[in-house]
Short mmCIF file of C-alpha atoms in Angstrom, two decimals:
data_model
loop_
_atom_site.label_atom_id
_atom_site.label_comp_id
_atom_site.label_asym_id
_atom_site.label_seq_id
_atom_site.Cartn_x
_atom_site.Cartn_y
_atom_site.Cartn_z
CA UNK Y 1 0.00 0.00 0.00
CA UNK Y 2 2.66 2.48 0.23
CA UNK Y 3 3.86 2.36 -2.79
CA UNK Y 4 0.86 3.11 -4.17
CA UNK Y 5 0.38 6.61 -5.96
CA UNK Y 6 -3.19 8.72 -5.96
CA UNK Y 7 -4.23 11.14 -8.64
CA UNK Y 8 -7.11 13.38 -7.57
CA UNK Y 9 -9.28 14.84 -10.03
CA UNK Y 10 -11.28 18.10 -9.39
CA UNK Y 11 -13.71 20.21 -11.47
CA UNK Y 12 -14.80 23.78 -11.07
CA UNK Y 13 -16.32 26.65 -12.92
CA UNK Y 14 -19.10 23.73 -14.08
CA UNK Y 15 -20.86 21.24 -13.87
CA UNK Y 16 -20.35 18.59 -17.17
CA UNK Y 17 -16.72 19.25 -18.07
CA UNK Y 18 -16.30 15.51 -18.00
CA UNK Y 19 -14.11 14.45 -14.84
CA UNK Y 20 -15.17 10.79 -15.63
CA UNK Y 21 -13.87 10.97 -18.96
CA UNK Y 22 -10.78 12.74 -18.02
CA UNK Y 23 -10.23 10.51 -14.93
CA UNK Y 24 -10.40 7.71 -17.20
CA UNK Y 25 -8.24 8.95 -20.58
CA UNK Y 26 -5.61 9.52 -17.51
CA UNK Y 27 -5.94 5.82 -16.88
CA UNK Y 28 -5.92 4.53 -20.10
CA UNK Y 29 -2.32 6.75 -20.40
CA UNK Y 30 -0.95 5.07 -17.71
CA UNK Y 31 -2.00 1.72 -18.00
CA UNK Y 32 -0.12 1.96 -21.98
CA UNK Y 33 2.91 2.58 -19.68
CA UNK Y 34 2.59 -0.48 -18.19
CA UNK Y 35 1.46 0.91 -14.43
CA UNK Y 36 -1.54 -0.96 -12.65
CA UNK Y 37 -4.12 1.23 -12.52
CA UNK Y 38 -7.83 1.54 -10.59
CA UNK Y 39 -10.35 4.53 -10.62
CA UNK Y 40 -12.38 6.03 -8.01
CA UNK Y 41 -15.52 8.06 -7.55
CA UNK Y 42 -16.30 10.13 -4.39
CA UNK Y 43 -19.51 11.31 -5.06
CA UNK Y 44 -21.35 14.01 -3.19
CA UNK Y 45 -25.17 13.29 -3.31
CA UNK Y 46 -27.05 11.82 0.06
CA UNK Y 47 -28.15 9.03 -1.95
CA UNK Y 48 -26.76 5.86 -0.84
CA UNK Y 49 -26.37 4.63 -4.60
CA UNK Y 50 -27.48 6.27 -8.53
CA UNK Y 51 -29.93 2.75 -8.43
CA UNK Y 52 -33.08 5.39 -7.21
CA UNK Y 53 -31.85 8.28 -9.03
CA UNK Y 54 -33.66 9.73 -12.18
CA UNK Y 55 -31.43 8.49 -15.34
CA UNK Y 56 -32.83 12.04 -16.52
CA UNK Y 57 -30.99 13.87 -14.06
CA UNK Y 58 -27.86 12.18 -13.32
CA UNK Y 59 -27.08 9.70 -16.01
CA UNK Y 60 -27.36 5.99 -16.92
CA UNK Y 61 -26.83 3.55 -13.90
CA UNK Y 62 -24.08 1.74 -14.61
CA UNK Y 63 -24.51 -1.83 -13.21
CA UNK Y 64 -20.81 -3.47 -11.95
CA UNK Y 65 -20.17 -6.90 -12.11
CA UNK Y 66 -20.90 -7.68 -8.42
CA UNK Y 67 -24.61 -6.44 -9.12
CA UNK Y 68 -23.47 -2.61 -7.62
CA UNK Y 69 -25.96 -0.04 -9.34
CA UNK Y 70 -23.39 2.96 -9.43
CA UNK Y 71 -22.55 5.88 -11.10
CA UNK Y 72 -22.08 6.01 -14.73
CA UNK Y 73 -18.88 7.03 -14.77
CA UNK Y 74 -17.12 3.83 -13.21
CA UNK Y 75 -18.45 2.64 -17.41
CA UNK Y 76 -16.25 5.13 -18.43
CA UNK Y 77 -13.29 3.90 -16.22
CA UNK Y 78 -14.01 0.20 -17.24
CA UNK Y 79 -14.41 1.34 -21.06
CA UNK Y 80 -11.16 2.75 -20.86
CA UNK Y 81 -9.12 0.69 -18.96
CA UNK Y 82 -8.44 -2.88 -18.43
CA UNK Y 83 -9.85 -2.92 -14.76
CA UNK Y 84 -13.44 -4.46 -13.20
CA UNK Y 85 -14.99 -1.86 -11.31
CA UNK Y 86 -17.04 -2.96 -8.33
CA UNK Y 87 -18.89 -1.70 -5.13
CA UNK Y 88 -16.03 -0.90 -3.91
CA UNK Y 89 -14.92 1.81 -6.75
CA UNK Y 90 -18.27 3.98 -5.94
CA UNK Y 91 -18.70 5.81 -2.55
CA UNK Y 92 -21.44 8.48 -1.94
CA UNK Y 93 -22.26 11.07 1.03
CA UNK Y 94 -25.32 8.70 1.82
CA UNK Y 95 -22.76 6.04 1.91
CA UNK Y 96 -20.13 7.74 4.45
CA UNK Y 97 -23.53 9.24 7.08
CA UNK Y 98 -24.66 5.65 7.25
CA UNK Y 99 -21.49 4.14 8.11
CA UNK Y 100 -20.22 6.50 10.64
CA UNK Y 101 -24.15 6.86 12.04
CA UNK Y 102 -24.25 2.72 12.17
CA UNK Y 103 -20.55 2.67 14.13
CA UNK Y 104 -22.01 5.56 16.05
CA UNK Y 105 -25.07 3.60 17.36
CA UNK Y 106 -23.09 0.46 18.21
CA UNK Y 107 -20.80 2.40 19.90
CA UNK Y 108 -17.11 2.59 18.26
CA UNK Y 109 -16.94 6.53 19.04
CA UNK Y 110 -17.01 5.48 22.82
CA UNK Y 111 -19.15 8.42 23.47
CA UNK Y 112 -16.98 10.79 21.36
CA UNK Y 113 -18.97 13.52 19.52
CA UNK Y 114 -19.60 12.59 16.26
CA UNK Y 115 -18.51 15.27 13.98
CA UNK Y 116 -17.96 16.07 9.96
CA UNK Y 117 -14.12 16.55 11.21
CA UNK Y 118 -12.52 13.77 12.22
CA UNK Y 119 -15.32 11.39 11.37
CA UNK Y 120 -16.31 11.94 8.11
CA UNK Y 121 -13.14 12.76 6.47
CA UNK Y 122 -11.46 9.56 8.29
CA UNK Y 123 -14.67 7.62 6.77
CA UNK Y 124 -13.80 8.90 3.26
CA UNK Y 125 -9.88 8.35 3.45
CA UNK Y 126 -9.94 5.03 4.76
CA UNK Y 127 -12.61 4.15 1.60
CA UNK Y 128 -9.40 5.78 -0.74
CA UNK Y 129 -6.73 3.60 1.06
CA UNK Y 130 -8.81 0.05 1.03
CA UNK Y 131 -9.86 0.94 -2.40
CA UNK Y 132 -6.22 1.71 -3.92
CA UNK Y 133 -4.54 -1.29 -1.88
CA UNK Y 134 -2.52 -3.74 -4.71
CA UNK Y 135 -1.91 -1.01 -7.21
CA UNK Y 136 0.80 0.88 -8.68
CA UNK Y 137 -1.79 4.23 -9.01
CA UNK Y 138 -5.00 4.99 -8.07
CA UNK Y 139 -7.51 7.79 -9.76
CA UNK Y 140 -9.87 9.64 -7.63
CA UNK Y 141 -12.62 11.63 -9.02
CA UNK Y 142 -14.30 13.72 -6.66
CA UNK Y 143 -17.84 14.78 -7.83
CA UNK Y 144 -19.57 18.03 -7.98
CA UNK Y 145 -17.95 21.66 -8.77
CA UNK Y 146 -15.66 23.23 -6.30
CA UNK Y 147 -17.26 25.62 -4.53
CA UNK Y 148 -20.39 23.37 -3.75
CA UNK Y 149 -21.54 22.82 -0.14
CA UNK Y 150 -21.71 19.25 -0.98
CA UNK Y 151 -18.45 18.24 -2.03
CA UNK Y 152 -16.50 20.06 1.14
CA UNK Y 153 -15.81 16.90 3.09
CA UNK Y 154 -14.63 15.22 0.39
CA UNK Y 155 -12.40 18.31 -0.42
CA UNK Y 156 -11.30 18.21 2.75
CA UNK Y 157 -10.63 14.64 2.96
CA UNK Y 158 -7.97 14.67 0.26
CA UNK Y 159 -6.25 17.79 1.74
CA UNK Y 160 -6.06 15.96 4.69
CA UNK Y 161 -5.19 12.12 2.70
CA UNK Y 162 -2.18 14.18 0.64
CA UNK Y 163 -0.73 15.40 4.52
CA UNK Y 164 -1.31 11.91 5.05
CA UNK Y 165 0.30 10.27 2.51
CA UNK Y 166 2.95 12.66 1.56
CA UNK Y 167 3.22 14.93 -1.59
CA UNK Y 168 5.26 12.48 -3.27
CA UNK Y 169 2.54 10.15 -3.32
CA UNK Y 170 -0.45 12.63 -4.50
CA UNK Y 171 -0.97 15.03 -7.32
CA UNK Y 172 -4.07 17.02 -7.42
CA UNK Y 173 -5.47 17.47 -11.51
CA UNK Y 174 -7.89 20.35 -11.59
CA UNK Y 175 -10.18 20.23 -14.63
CA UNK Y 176 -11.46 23.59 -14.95
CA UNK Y 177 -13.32 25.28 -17.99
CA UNK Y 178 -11.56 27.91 -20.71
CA UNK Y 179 -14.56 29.78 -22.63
CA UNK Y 180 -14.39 30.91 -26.33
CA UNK Y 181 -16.40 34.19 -26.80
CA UNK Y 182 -17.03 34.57 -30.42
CA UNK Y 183 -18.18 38.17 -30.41
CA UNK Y 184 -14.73 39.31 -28.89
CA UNK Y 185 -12.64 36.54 -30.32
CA UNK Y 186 -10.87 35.56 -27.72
CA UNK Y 187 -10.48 33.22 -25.12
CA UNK Y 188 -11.38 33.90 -21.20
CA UNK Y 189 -9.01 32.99 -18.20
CA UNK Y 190 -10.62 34.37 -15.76
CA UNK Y 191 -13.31 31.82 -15.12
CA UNK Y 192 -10.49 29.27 -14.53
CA UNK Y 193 -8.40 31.89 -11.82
CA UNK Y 194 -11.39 32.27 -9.49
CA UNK Y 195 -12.33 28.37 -10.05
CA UNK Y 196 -8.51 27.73 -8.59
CA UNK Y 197 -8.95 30.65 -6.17
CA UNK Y 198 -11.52 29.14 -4.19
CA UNK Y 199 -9.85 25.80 -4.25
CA UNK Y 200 -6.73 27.40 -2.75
CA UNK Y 201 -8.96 28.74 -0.17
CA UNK Y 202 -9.77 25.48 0.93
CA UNK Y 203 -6.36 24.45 1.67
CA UNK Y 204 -5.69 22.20 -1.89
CA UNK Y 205 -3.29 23.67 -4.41
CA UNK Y 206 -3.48 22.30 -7.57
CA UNK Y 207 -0.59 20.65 -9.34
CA UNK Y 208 -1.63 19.91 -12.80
CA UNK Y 209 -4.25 21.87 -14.72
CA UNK Y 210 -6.49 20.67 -17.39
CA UNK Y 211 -8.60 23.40 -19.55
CA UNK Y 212 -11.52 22.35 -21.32
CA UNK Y 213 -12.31 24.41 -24.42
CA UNK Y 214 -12.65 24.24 -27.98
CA UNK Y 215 -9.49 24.32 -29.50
CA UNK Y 216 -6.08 23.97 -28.33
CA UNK Y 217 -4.66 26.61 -25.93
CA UNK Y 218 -1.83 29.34 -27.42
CA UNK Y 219 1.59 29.02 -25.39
CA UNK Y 220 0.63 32.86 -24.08
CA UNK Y 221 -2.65 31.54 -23.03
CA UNK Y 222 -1.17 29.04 -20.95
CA UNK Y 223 1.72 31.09 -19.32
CA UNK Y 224 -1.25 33.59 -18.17
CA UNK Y 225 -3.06 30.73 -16.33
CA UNK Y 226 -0.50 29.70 -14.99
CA UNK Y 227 0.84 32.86 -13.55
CA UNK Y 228 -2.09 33.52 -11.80
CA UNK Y 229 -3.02 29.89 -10.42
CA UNK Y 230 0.42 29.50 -9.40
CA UNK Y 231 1.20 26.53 -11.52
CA UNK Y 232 4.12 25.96 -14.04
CA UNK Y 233 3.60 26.65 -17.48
CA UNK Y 234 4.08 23.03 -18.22
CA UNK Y 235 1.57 21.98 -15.69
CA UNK Y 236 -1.43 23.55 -17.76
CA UNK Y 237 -3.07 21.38 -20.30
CA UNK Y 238 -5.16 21.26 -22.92
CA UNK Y 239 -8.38 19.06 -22.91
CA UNK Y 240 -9.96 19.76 -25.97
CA UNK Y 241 -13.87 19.58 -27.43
CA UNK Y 242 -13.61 16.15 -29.26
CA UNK Y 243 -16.00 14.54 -31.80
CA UNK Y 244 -15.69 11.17 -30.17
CA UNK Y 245 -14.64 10.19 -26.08
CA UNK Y 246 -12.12 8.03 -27.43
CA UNK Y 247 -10.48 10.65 -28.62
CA UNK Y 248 -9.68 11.93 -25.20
CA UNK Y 249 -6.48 9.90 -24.11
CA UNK Y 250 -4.96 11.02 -27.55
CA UNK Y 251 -5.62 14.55 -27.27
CA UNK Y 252 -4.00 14.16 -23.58
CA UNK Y 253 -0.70 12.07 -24.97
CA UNK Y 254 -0.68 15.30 -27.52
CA UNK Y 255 -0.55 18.01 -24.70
CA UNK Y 256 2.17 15.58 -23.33
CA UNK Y 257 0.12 15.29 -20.15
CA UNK Y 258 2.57 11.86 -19.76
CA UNK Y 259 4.04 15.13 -17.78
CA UNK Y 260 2.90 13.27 -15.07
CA UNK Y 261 6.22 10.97 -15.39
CA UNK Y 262 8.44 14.25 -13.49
CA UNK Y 263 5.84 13.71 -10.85
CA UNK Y 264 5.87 9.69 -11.03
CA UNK Y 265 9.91 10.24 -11.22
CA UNK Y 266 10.03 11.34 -8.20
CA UNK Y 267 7.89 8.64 -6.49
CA UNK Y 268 10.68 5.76 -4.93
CA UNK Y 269 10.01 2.23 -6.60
CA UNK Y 270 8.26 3.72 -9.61
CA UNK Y 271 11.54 4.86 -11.50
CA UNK Y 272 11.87 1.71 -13.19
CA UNK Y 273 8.43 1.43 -14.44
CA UNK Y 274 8.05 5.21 -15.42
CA UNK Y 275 11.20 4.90 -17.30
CA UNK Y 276 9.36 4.33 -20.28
CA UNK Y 277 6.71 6.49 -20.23
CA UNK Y 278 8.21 9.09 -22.49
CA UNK Y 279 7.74 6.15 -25.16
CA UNK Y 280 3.84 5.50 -24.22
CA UNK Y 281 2.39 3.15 -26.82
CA UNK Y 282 -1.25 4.38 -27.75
CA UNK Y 283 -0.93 2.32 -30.72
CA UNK Y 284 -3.55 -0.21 -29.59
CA UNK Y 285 -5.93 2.70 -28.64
CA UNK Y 286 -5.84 4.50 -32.59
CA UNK Y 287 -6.06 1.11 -33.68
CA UNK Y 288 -9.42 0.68 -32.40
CA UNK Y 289 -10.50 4.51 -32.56
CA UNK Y 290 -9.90 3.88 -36.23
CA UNK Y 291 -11.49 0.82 -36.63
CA UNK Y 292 -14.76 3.02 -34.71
CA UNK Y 293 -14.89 5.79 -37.35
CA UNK Y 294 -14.99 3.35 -40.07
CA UNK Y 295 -17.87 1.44 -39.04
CA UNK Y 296 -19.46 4.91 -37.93
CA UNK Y 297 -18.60 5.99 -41.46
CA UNK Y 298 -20.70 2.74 -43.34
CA UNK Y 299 -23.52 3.33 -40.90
#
């Protein structure tokens, strides 16, 4: 377990930017780099699982193989990557309160008060630690927009998990959204400063940076975010509009975000296995994004 590695994925500005798809392109990069790799997702709703939710409002259920009704991402991670997702991938605020409320009623707090902080967030980190045990990296998605009541324990969770853990064992991605106005031409930053603003405020710096918008991000445009979300320049990616999700992981190997390797250098037992990363093989992955737009072409 400690030599396992934990990227955390964030969204803010908006709702929809497509964490899940992100979360799993990144795992889809890593796994061509020969890393064992499982995905995560923390999300904030009081429902105990998506099985009673309106497919309207929050998406397909997606069914795991051990009969979990979950969120619809974990299809994404499974699409994407060579790993089952289970139960076990899929926690929920509903999930943590009935936990720490059934431990609380047969008395594990010994009469302690049972708060948000330490319960909640201990709750919520020991779900990421059992979760990631047995691989080489672990991808957590934490749902919702920054800034949302919902998602603060789970915010503060991974602050705490990384002070935990070590920074040499957890990046923090921030997927944040770049708008095109067409009536001024330009591109807008400032959506994605205040987005990182308020994450800062909650104690969580963000190491990497992906910006979704529709076309790929000018060098100057990139050296502005990142002087004001205190970032390096190389730390800010694109994550373009894309006509098909399987495009995602190849738009990602494009921006170089195999950046992640400096990080993963860094990172003990891993310099062996990251050694090669430079040299990722997505060659499997066009293979079959070809073979898609072909039969999407005779349909």
């Amino acid at each position: 377990m400690k030599n396992t590695k934990f990227i955390f994925i964030t969204g803010g500005v908006l709702s929809s930017l497509g964490k899940g798809l992100a979360a799993a392109s990144i795992g889809a990069l890593l796994e061509c780099c020969g890393l064992k790799v499982t995905n995560q997702k923390l999300d904030p709703c009081i429902n105990v699982d998506p099985g009673t939710m309106s497919p309207f409002q929050h998406g397909e259920v997606f069914v795991t193989d051990d009969g979990a009704e979950t969120d619809l991402d974990l299809g994404h991670y499974e699409r994407f990557t060579s790993t089952s997702m289970g139960k076990r991938n899929n926690l929920t605020t509903g999930q943590v309160y009935y936990s720490v409320i059934t431990k609380e009623r047969r008395g594990d707090y010994l009469g302690k008060t049972v708060q948000v902080i330490p319960h909640i967030t201990n709750e919520i980190k020991d779900f990421i630690f059992k979760t990631a045990e047995g691989y080489d990296v672990s991808i957590v998605e934490i749902g919702g927009t920054v800034g949302d009541i919902e998602s603060l324990p789970f915010l503060e969770a991974i602050r705490q998990f990384r002070n935990e853990a070590g920074k040499q064992n957890a990046i923090f991605t921030h997927l944040t959204w770049v708008p095109f106005i067409k009536t001024a031409g330009e591109v807008k930053t400032k959506p994605t400063q205040h987005s990182v603003k308020a994450l800062r405020e909650i104690g969580i710096q963000p190491d990497i940076l992906l910006c979704r918008t529709e076309n790929f991000l000018s060098d100057d445009i990139k050296a502005k975010i990142a002087l004001f979300c205190n970032v390096e320049v190389s730390s800010v990616f694109t994550a373009k509009d894309v006509s098909c999700i399987y495009e995602v992981p190849l738009v990602f190997h494009r921006e170089h975000y195999d950046y992640v390797k400096r990080y993963l250098s860094t990172w003990g037992l891993w310099i062996d296995k990251c050694s090669h990363i430079a040299s990722c093989s997505l060659s499997s992955h066009r293979r079959f994004l070809s073979a898609y737009w072909r039969h999407c072409l005779t349909q």
